Short mmCIF file of C-alpha atoms in Angstrom, two decimals:
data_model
loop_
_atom_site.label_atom_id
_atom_site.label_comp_id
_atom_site.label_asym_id
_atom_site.label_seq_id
_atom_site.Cartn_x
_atom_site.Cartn_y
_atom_site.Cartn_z
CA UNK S 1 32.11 18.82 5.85
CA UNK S 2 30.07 15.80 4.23
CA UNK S 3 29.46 16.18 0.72
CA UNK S 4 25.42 15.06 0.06
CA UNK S 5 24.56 13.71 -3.29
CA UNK S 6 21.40 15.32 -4.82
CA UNK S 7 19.07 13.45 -6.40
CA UNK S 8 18.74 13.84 -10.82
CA UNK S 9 16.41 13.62 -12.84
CA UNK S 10 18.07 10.43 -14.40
CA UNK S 11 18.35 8.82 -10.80
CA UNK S 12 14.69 9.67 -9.62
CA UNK S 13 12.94 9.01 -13.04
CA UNK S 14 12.24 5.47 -11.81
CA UNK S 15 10.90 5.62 -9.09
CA UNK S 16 7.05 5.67 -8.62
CA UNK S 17 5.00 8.92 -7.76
CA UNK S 18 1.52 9.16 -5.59
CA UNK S 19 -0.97 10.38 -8.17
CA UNK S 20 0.59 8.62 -11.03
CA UNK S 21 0.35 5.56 -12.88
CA UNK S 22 2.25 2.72 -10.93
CA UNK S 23 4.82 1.17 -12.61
CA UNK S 24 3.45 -1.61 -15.19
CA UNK S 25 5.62 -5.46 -14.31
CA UNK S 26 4.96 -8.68 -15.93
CA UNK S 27 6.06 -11.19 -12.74
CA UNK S 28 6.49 -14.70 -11.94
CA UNK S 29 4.23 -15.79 -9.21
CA UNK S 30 3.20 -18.00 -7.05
CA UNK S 31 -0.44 -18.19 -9.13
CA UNK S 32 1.62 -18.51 -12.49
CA UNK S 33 2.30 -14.94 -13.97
CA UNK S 34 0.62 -11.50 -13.21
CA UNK S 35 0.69 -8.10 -14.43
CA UNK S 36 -0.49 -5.04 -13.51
CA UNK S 37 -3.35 -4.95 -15.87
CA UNK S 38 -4.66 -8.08 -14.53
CA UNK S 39 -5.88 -6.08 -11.63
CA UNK S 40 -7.50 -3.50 -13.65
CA UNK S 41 -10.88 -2.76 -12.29
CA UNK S 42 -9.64 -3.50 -8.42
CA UNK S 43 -7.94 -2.14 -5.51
CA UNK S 44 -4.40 -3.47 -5.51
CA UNK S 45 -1.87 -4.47 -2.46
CA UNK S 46 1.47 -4.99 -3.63
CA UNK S 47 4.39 -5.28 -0.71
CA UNK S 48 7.76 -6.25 -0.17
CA UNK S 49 9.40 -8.23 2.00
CA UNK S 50 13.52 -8.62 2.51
CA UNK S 51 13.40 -12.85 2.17
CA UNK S 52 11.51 -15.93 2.54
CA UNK S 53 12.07 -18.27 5.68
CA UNK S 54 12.49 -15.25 7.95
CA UNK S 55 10.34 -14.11 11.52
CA UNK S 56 9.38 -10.27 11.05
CA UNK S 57 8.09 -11.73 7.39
CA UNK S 58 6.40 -14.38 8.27
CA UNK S 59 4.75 -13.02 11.14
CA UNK S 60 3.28 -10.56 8.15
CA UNK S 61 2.45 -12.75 6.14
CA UNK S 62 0.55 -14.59 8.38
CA UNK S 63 -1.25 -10.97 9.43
CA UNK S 64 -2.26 -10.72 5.47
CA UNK S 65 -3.68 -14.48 5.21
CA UNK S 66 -5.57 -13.83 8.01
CA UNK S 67 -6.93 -10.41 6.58
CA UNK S 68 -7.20 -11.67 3.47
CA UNK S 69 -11.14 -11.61 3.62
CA UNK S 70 -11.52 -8.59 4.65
CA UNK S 71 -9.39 -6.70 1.81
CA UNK S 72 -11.67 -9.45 -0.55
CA UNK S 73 -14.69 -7.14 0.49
CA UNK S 74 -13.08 -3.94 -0.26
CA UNK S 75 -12.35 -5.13 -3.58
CA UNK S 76 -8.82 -5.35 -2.93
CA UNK S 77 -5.96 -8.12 -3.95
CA UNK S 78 -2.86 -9.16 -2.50
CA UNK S 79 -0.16 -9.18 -3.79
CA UNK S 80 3.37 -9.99 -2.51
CA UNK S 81 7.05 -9.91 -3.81
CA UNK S 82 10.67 -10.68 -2.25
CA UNK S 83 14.12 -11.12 -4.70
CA UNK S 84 13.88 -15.15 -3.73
CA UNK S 85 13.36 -17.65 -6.20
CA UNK S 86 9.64 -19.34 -7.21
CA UNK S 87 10.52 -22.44 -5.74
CA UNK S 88 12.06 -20.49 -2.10
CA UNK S 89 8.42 -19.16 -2.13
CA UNK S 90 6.40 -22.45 -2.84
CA UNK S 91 8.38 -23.77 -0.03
CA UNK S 92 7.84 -20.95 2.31
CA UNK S 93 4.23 -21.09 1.82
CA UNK S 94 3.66 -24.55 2.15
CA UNK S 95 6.01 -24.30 5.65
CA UNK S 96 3.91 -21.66 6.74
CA UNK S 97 1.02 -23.68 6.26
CA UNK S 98 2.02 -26.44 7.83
CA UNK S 99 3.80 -24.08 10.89
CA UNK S 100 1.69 -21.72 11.21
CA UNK S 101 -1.88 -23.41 10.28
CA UNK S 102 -2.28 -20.06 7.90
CA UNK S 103 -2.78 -20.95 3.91
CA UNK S 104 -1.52 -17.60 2.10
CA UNK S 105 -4.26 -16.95 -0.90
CA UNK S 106 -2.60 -14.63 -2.49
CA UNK S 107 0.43 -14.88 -5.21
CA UNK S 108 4.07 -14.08 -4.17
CA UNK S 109 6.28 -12.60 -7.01
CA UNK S 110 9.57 -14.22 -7.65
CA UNK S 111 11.95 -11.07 -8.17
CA UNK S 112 15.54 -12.22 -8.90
CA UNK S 113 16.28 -9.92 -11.43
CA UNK S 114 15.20 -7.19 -9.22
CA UNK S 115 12.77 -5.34 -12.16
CA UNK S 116 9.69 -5.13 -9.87
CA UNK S 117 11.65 -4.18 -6.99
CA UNK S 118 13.83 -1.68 -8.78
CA UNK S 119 10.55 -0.02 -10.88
CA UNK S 120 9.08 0.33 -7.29
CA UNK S 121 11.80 1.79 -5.53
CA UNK S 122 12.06 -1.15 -2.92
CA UNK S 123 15.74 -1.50 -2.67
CA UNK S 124 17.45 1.15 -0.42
CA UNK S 125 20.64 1.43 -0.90
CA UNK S 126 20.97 2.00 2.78
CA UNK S 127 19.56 -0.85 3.91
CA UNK S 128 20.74 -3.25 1.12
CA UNK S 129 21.90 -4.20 -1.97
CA UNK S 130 20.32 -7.47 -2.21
CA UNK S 131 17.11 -7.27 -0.87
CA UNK S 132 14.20 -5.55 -0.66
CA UNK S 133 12.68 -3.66 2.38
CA UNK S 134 8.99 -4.09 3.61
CA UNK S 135 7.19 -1.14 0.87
CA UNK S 136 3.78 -1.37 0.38
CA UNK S 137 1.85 0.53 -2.49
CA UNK S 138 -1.74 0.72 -2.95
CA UNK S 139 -2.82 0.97 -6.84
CA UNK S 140 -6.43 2.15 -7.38
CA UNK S 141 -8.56 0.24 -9.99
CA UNK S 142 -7.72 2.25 -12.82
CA UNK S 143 -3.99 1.50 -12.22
CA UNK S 144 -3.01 4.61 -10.24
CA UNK S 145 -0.34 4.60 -7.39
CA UNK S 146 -2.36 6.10 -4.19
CA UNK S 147 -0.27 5.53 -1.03
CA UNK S 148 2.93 3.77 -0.20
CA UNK S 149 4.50 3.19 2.57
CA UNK S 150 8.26 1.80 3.93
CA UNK S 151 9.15 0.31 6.74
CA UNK S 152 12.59 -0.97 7.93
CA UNK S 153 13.73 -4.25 7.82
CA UNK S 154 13.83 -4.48 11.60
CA UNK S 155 10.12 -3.84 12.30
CA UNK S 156 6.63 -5.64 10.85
CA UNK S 157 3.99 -3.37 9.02
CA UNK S 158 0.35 -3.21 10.77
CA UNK S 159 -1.74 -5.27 8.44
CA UNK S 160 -4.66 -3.48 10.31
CA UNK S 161 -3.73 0.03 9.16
CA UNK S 162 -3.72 -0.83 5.48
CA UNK S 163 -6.99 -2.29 5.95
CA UNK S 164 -8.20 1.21 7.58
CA UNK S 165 -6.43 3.05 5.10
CA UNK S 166 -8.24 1.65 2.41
CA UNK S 167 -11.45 2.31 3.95
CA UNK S 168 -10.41 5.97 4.28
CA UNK S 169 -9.29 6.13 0.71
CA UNK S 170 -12.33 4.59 -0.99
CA UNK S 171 -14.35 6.69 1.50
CA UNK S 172 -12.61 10.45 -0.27
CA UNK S 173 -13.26 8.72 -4.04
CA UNK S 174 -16.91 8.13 -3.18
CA UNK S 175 -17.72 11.26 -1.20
CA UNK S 176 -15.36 14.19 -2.37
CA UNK S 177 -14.17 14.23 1.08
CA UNK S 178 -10.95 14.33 3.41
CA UNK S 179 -10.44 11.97 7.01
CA UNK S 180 -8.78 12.83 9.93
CA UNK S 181 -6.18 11.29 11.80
CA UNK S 182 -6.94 7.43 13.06
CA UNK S 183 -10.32 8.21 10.99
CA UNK S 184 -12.52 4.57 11.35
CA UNK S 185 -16.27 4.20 9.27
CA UNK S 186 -18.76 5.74 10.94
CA UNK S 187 -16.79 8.89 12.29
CA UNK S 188 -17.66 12.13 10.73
CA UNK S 189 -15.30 13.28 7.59
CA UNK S 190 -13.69 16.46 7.13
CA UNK S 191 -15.76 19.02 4.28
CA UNK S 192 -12.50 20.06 1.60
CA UNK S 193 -11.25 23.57 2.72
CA UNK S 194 -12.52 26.93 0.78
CA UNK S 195 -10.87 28.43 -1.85
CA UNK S 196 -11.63 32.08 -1.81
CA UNK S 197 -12.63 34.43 0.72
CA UNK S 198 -16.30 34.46 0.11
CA UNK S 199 -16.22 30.73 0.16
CA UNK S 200 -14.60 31.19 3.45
CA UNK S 201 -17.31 33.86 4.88
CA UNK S 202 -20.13 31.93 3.89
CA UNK S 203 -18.67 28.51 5.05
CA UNK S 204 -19.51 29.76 8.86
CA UNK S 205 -23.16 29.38 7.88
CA UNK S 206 -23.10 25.98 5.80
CA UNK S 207 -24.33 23.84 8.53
CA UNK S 208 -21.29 21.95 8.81
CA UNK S 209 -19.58 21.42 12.30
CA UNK S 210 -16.92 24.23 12.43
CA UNK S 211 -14.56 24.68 14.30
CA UNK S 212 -13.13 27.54 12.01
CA UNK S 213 -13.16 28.58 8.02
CA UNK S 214 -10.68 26.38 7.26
CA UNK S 215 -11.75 23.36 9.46
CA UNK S 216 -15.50 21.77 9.11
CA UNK S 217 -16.90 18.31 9.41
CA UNK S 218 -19.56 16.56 8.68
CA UNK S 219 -21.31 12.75 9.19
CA UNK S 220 -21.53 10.90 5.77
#
């Protein structure tokens, strides 16, 4: 029989939690250095990629450039990171420009040591040693880790869904509210669930759309 290791305490205290402060970093970019205070007061973006001067990544970061707008008018920045060198990522962006026809706006951390990577939880052990895989984490403007995401090394992220999930996040700050699956703007939002069972009996006659106690929407 194969023995499993189970996670400690020690081994899992690094890594970041949805809900909690995201790990602080003070990084080498591509912009000159950032930390995670400079984006106080915004919507953060901050994802990984396994190296510079590779397809799947570049294909992303192309995606992102061309997006880049977009997350600009939901208040959000960019923010990438691979465990390559400063100068590995000036070049890559410059051959991207001149390959691709795509400028990148946004900074690129240089991650050799492996802090940001590590604080994150974007190496997998699994996967490798060396590098790290594509993780994306969206911070909230008062520094707060609110959704991340990993994909494996093999297979490119949908810039598109980040951009939707954002809308649906900002959407539940603003409006107390929950979205369904594929949710886009526009589409009605789901009322949060009742607590107790009077909530529940009266919720029938609320004027929502239900479809039951425990499921009712509404158009914002």
């Amino acid at each position: 029989m194969t023995a499993h290791t189970i996670p400690t305490e020690e081994t899992a205290a690094g890594l970041p939690r949805l809900n909690e402060p995201a790990p602080d970093f003070d990084a080498l970019t591509t912009h000159g250095r950032r930390t995670l205070a400079d984006y106080k007061g915004r919507w953060l973006i901050l994802f990984s990629h396994p190296a510079d001067f590779t397809p799947v990544c570049t294909t992303e970061f192309v995606a992102f450039a061309n997006r880049a707008d977009a997350f600009a008018k939901l208040d959000t920045e960019l923010l990438g990171l691979s465990i390559d060198s400063h100068y590995a990522h000036i070049a890559w962006v410059r051959s991207i420009k001149e390959t691709f026809g795509a400028e990148i706006p946004f900074p690129i951390i240089a991650d050799l040591d492996m802090k940001v990577a590590q604080a994150f939880g974007m190496i997998q052990p699994g996967a490798s040693d060396t590098q790290a895989v594509r993780a994306t984490f969206v911070i909230d403007p008062d520094g707060v880790l609110r959704a991340m995401v990993y994909y494996p090394m093999t297979n490119g992220r949908s810039v598109d869904e980040f951009l939707r999930l954002l809308k649906a996040l900002q959407t539940s700050d603003m409006h107390g509210v929950a979205t369904p699956e594929n949710w886009q703007p526009g589409q009605d939002v789901i009322v949060p669930t009742p607590q107790t069972t009077d909530a529940a009996e009266a919720r029938m006659s609320e004027g929502y759309e239900t479809k039951d106690w425990y499921y009712s929407t509404r158009a914002l």
